[in-house]
Amino acid sequence: MSPRCGRAENTLIEGAGMHPLDIPTPAALIDETRLMRNIARMQQRMDALGVRLRPHVKTTKCIEVARRQRDAGASGITVSTLKEAEQFFAAGFSDVLYAVCIPPAKLDRALALRRQGCALTILVDSIASASAVVAKGKAEGHPFDVMIEVDSDGHRSGVRAEDPSLIDIGSVLHDGGAALKGVMTHAGSSYDLDTPEALRRLAEQERRECVRAAERLRAAGKSCPEVSVGSTPTALSATNLDGVTEVRAGVYAVFDLVMANVGVCTPRDVALSVLTTVIGHQAEKGWTSVDAGWMAMSRDRGTARLAVDQGYGVVCDLTGDPIPDLIMIDANQEHGILAGRPGAQSSAPKLPVGAMVRIFPNHACATGAQHDRYYVVDHGRTVASGCTRALSGFKYEYKTLHTTEKESTSPHDQRREP
Amino acid sequence: MSPRCGRAENTLIEGAGMHPLDIPTPAALIDETRLMRNIARMQQRMDALGVRLRPHVKTTKCIEVARRQRDAGASGITVSTLKEAEQFFAAGFSDVLYAVCIPPAKLDRALALRRQGCALTILVDSIASASAVVAKGKAEGHPFDVMIEVDSDGHRSGVRAEDPSLIDIGSVLHDGGAALKGVMTHAGSSYDLDTPEALRRLAEQERRECVRAAERLRAAGKSCPEVSVGSTPTALSATNLDGVTEVRAGVYAVFDLVMANVGVCTPRDVALSVLTTVIGHQAEKGWTSVDAGWMAMSRDRGTARLAVDQGYGVVCDLTGDPIPDLIMIDANQEHGILAGRPGAQSSAPKLPVGAMVRIFPNHACATGAQHDRYYVVDHGRTVASGCTRALSGFKYEYKTLHTTEKESTSPHDQRREP
């Protein structure tokens, strides 16, 4: 082995006085440079379009990520559970939209948050839910702030802008003493698109339908100050947001392989990856086994129905550069199988037992949720070399790592066994 | 509404002085009667076949479940991570097989457990891994207990029984001072079968290949006392386990819809379900939205490629009786969409906002891992009505619930809003 290889190994293995691989695998990594670039990109776009940005924190569920979004100019947060609302409120985020229609049994918990000073807005899309909200508000002498969910693309929940019940729901809330804060929609079908033109059309449809719902409510004498739209693909595709007051998006902060398929990022924008260690081989089959299975990656196979099926994820070296045509073709609970992409021309590199690689996930929201902390890696040709706790976060602790320059990024240099 | 219906409602809502629906949804429920029946079934089968049972605790990761398995006669446990090994050892389980091939970087952690008194057995399937294990053992003056993984069905990892390297691995371990405890295999391809005959054939293949590997090692002069095989489908299908000393299985404790497809249980054996609340409707489409999405169910679509595709799960009433042809057809992070099974004749019942139902999961291992605790419900016509903490568990706390008889199990009776 040449001295140069020896140095590369030493840099990788012993750099900065710490073992750079001294992270128990599997582990979720966040590339801070990419994260900050993604956050800035969306914020600049929203600033240019003249709307507020209310990030959805369900993607990383991480206080430190949300702080970076706030520091960049975001206004308030969106959550998908009351637990998220509670945790982020405890960390100083008081302007919170709970963007899932609330069932009656959750109103006590929502009320408790509001009585502690959290400006929590809740969501309904039916007369039944609106009635329960106003009944609770009256019983407790505490009117809720409420938005009505609008169905702008037929993909999930909400009431259609032209549906007569939209006005009925508004009346129940308004007459019942609730504060009708506005309307919101999420064009989730954007995840199924993959051309800029189709995305622009859906973004315009999302805007148009939600603004139309607000106009109908206003025409019926209801106050409806807010018009909230969004998904990462539509937010990054909209060219006109007239009538919209805020945009919600979540996955943009770290992106993933589904978003790369949709076309709103490239794999080199993906800031979340899973660090994993090679544990074995089936040489005849060209399989390399790693210690990240679906517990680490999630069971999400979101790229299966898209233009480029990435299996359970794209394999990268430790700097986050994809290894050509190497993907995780299958996963068990704590085993992943790496192999060449079906039909690939290039042969996969031989990764020895003990070598580490990173895997970009199909769906960051699903993969992030499988981990109880993130390790933060630095940009460019540097790599994590240990960790110290920075600030406690939510379910996920955000850890800042010492970084060290390295000369070689080849996993071949990571051989550790004799 | 008739007095009888009124009483049913009261029983459901106020029974036993507690609100029976006072479980924050979504929540993971374990049906204790089914759990105990499943545990007894497997233990009796293994007793009759004359082998020890070493349950895999990765399915529920729950100390209380493992204690019930031990009380029924199980011997030791199987784990899929060193974290599980640590947690279960701390709870008094000292005979632990870590059934994933160990990379060199995890040997320190394994050694720490052994030095604390844990009889931890580790696994290798390559000369590289075996060499790292013996090198570490020599350096630390602490020989490891090691098994060799055998590939009996080509589905994942392990060395073939006839592979020359099997003996080489055994020699590295034996000559290097490690204790070669035996051979183990997992015929995971059994999950893809669905006839008793095919399952019996694979069970016999799993036995034959693993016994053959042991015989080859013994013929080469290596001690190889243990022959460990297993998966739930093969364990429940084997009729002859000559030469086998122990069987490993995990999902049998709670079963799931994949196992029902395979044919080794029925839906009424499934002891794990997710409790969820109705949050809205898209009446034109026949959709009912609930607050359990893929965060609660997992992204596992294990039945998609099987005879009966169950979507994200089968919808049941609160007693665990399936509602005919009602399944979760789609899921977002915190939204599930319930609808009639494609092509179903019967129309789905109208479930009002606030009603609760239970969802049987495709894959119990994946669904259980999404929750940080289980709520335990009682058998037959009773239902959970509150919870008190019983014993602290692993990641998952096992909570025992007060139960109450109820007269009606129809979700229609659960209407809570005015």
PDB file of C-alpha atoms in Angstrom, chain A residues 306-397:
ATOM      1  CA  LEU A 306     -41.466   7.196 -10.669  1.00  0.00           C
ATOM      2  CA  ALA A 307     -39.179   7.591 -13.674  1.00  0.00           C
ATOM      3  CA  VAL A 308     -36.085   6.404 -11.803  1.00  0.00           C
ATOM      4  CA  ASP A 309     -36.651   3.605  -9.292  1.00  0.00           C
ATOM      5  CA  GLN A 310     -33.936   4.000  -6.681  1.00  0.00           C
ATOM      6  CA  GLY A 311     -34.748   0.892  -4.665  1.00  0.00           C
ATOM      7  CA  TYR A 312     -34.336   1.801  -0.997  1.00  0.00           C
ATOM      8  CA  GLY A 313     -31.827   4.525  -1.815  1.00  0.00           C
ATOM      9  CA  VAL A 314     -28.771   5.693  -3.715  1.00  0.00           C
ATOM     10  CA  VAL A 315     -25.355   4.760  -2.344  1.00  0.00           C
ATOM     11  CA  CYS A 316     -22.824   7.590  -1.891  1.00  0.00           C
ATOM     12  CA  ASP A 317     -19.317   7.874  -0.595  1.00  0.00           C
ATOM     13  CA  LEU A 318     -18.662   9.645   2.682  1.00  0.00           C
ATOM     14  CA  THR A 319     -18.700  13.083   1.073  1.00  0.00           C
ATOM     15  CA  GLY A 320     -22.158  12.564  -0.370  1.00  0.00           C
ATOM     16  CA  ASP A 321     -21.095  11.875  -3.952  1.00  0.00           C
ATOM     17  CA  PRO A 322     -23.199   9.114  -5.492  1.00  0.00           C
ATOM     18  CA  ILE A 323     -21.345   5.931  -6.443  1.00  0.00           C
ATOM     19  CA  PRO A 324     -22.467   5.374 -10.045  1.00  0.00           C
ATOM     20  CA  ASP A 325     -25.379   2.964 -10.395  1.00  0.00           C
ATOM     21  CA  LEU A 326     -25.034   1.529  -6.880  1.00  0.00           C
ATOM     22  CA  ILE A 327     -28.343   1.411  -4.998  1.00  0.00           C
ATOM     23  CA  MET A 328     -29.916  -0.440  -2.098  1.00  0.00           C
ATOM     24  CA  ILE A 329     -31.936  -3.013  -3.994  1.00  0.00           C
ATOM     25  CA  ASP A 330     -33.614  -4.606  -0.999  1.00  0.00           C
ATOM     26  CA  ALA A 331     -33.953  -4.231   2.732  1.00  0.00           C
ATOM     27  CA  ASN A 332     -34.862  -6.331   5.732  1.00  0.00           C
ATOM     28  CA  GLN A 333     -35.301  -4.924   9.199  1.00  0.00           C
ATOM     29  CA  GLU A 334     -31.596  -4.441   9.947  1.00  0.00           C
ATOM     30  CA  HIS A 335     -30.040  -5.581   6.658  1.00  0.00           C
ATOM     31  CA  GLY A 336     -29.728  -3.652   3.424  1.00  0.00           C
ATOM     32  CA  ILE A 337     -28.549  -5.189   0.168  1.00  0.00           C
ATOM     33  CA  LEU A 338     -26.487  -2.971  -2.125  1.00  0.00           C
ATOM     34  CA  ALA A 339     -26.084  -3.905  -5.769  1.00  0.00           C
ATOM     35  CA  GLY A 340     -25.785  -2.406  -9.204  1.00  0.00           C
ATOM     36  CA  ARG A 341     -28.904  -0.767 -10.545  1.00  0.00           C
ATOM     37  CA  PRO A 342     -30.715  -3.267 -12.798  1.00  0.00           C
ATOM     38  CA  GLY A 343     -29.304  -2.928 -16.298  1.00  0.00           C
ATOM     39  CA  ALA A 344     -26.380  -0.767 -15.173  1.00  0.00           C
ATOM     40  CA  GLN A 345     -23.225  -0.973 -17.254  1.00  0.00           C
ATOM     41  CA  SER A 346     -20.673  -0.020 -14.610  1.00  0.00           C
ATOM     42  CA  SER A 347     -19.663  -2.595 -12.062  1.00  0.00           C
ATOM     43  CA  ALA A 348     -20.174  -1.772  -8.425  1.00  0.00           C
ATOM     44  CA  PRO A 349     -17.014  -1.137  -6.409  1.00  0.00           C
ATOM     45  CA  LYS A 350     -15.929  -3.773  -3.936  1.00  0.00           C
ATOM     46  CA  LEU A 351     -16.682  -2.440  -0.492  1.00  0.00           C
ATOM     47  CA  PRO A 352     -14.876  -4.442   2.182  1.00  0.00           C
ATOM     48  CA  VAL A 353     -16.440  -5.511   5.460  1.00  0.00           C
ATOM     49  CA  GLY A 354     -16.200  -2.518   7.787  1.00  0.00           C
ATOM     50  CA  ALA A 355     -16.323   0.112   5.020  1.00  0.00           C
ATOM     51  CA  MET A 356     -18.901   2.844   5.421  1.00  0.00           C
ATOM     52  CA  VAL A 357     -21.092   4.471   2.838  1.00  0.00           C
ATOM     53  CA  ARG A 358     -24.015   6.891   2.926  1.00  0.00           C
ATOM     54  CA  ILE A 359     -27.453   6.215   1.455  1.00  0.00           C
ATOM     55  CA  PHE A 360     -29.711   8.965   0.116  1.00  0.00           C
ATOM     56  CA  PRO A 361     -33.319   8.173   1.014  1.00  0.00           C
ATOM     57  CA  ASN A 362     -36.400   8.006  -1.166  1.00  0.00           C
ATOM     58  CA  HIS A 363     -38.446  10.063   1.250  1.00  0.00           C
ATOM     59  CA  ALA A 364     -36.761  12.244   3.836  1.00  0.00           C
ATOM     60  CA  CYS A 365     -39.869  12.545   6.032  1.00  0.00           C
ATOM     61  CA  ALA A 366     -40.086   8.770   6.396  1.00  0.00           C
ATOM     62  CA  THR A 367     -36.362   8.188   6.844  1.00  0.00           C
ATOM     63  CA  GLY A 368     -35.842  11.022   9.303  1.00  0.00           C
ATOM     64  CA  ALA A 369     -38.659   9.678  11.454  1.00  0.00           C
ATOM     65  CA  GLN A 370     -36.781   6.390  11.905  1.00  0.00           C
ATOM     66  CA  HIS A 371     -33.959   8.062  13.830  1.00  0.00           C
ATOM     67  CA  ASP A 372     -33.756   9.662  17.230  1.00  0.00           C
ATOM     68  CA  ARG A 373     -30.935  12.028  16.322  1.00  0.00           C
ATOM     69  CA  TYR A 374     -29.035  13.475  13.412  1.00  0.00           C
ATOM     70  CA  TYR A 375     -25.310  13.743  13.025  1.00  0.00           C
ATOM     71  CA  VAL A 376     -24.258  16.827  11.133  1.00  0.00           C
ATOM     72  CA  VAL A 377     -21.565  16.619   8.500  1.00  0.00           C
ATOM     73  CA  ASP A 378     -19.747  19.451   6.876  1.00  0.00           C
ATOM     74  CA  HIS A 379     -19.600  20.404   3.230  1.00  0.00           C
ATOM     75  CA  GLY A 380     -17.347  19.610   0.344  1.00  0.00           C
ATOM     76  CA  ARG A 381     -14.445  17.287   0.896  1.00  0.00           C
ATOM     77  CA  THR A 382     -14.725  17.049   4.625  1.00  0.00           C
ATOM     78  CA  VAL A 383     -16.451  14.435   6.674  1.00  0.00           C
ATOM     79  CA  ALA A 384     -17.676  13.953  10.182  1.00  0.00           C
ATOM     80  CA  SER A 385     -15.122  12.771  12.650  1.00  0.00           C
ATOM     81  CA  GLY A 386     -16.890  12.570  15.963  1.00  0.00           C
ATOM     82  CA  CYS A 387     -19.741  14.264  17.685  1.00  0.00           C
ATOM     83  CA  THR A 388     -20.515  16.565  20.521  1.00  0.00           C
ATOM     84  CA  ARG A 389     -23.963  17.527  21.548  1.00  0.00           C
ATOM     85  CA  ALA A 390     -24.856  21.019  20.399  1.00  0.00           C
ATOM     86  CA  LEU A 391     -28.383  21.769  21.476  1.00  0.00           C
ATOM     87  CA  SER A 392     -31.075  19.443  22.553  1.00  0.00           C
ATOM     88  CA  GLY A 393     -33.840  19.190  20.038  1.00  0.00           C
ATOM     89  CA  PHE A 394     -37.166  17.526  19.690  1.00  0.00           C
ATOM     90  CA  LYS A 395     -37.436  13.797  19.365  1.00  0.00           C
ATOM     91  CA  TYR A 396     -34.340  14.253  17.278  1.00  0.00           C
ATOM     92  CA  GLU A 397     -31.230  15.641  18.823  1.00  0.00           C
TER      93      GLU A 397
END
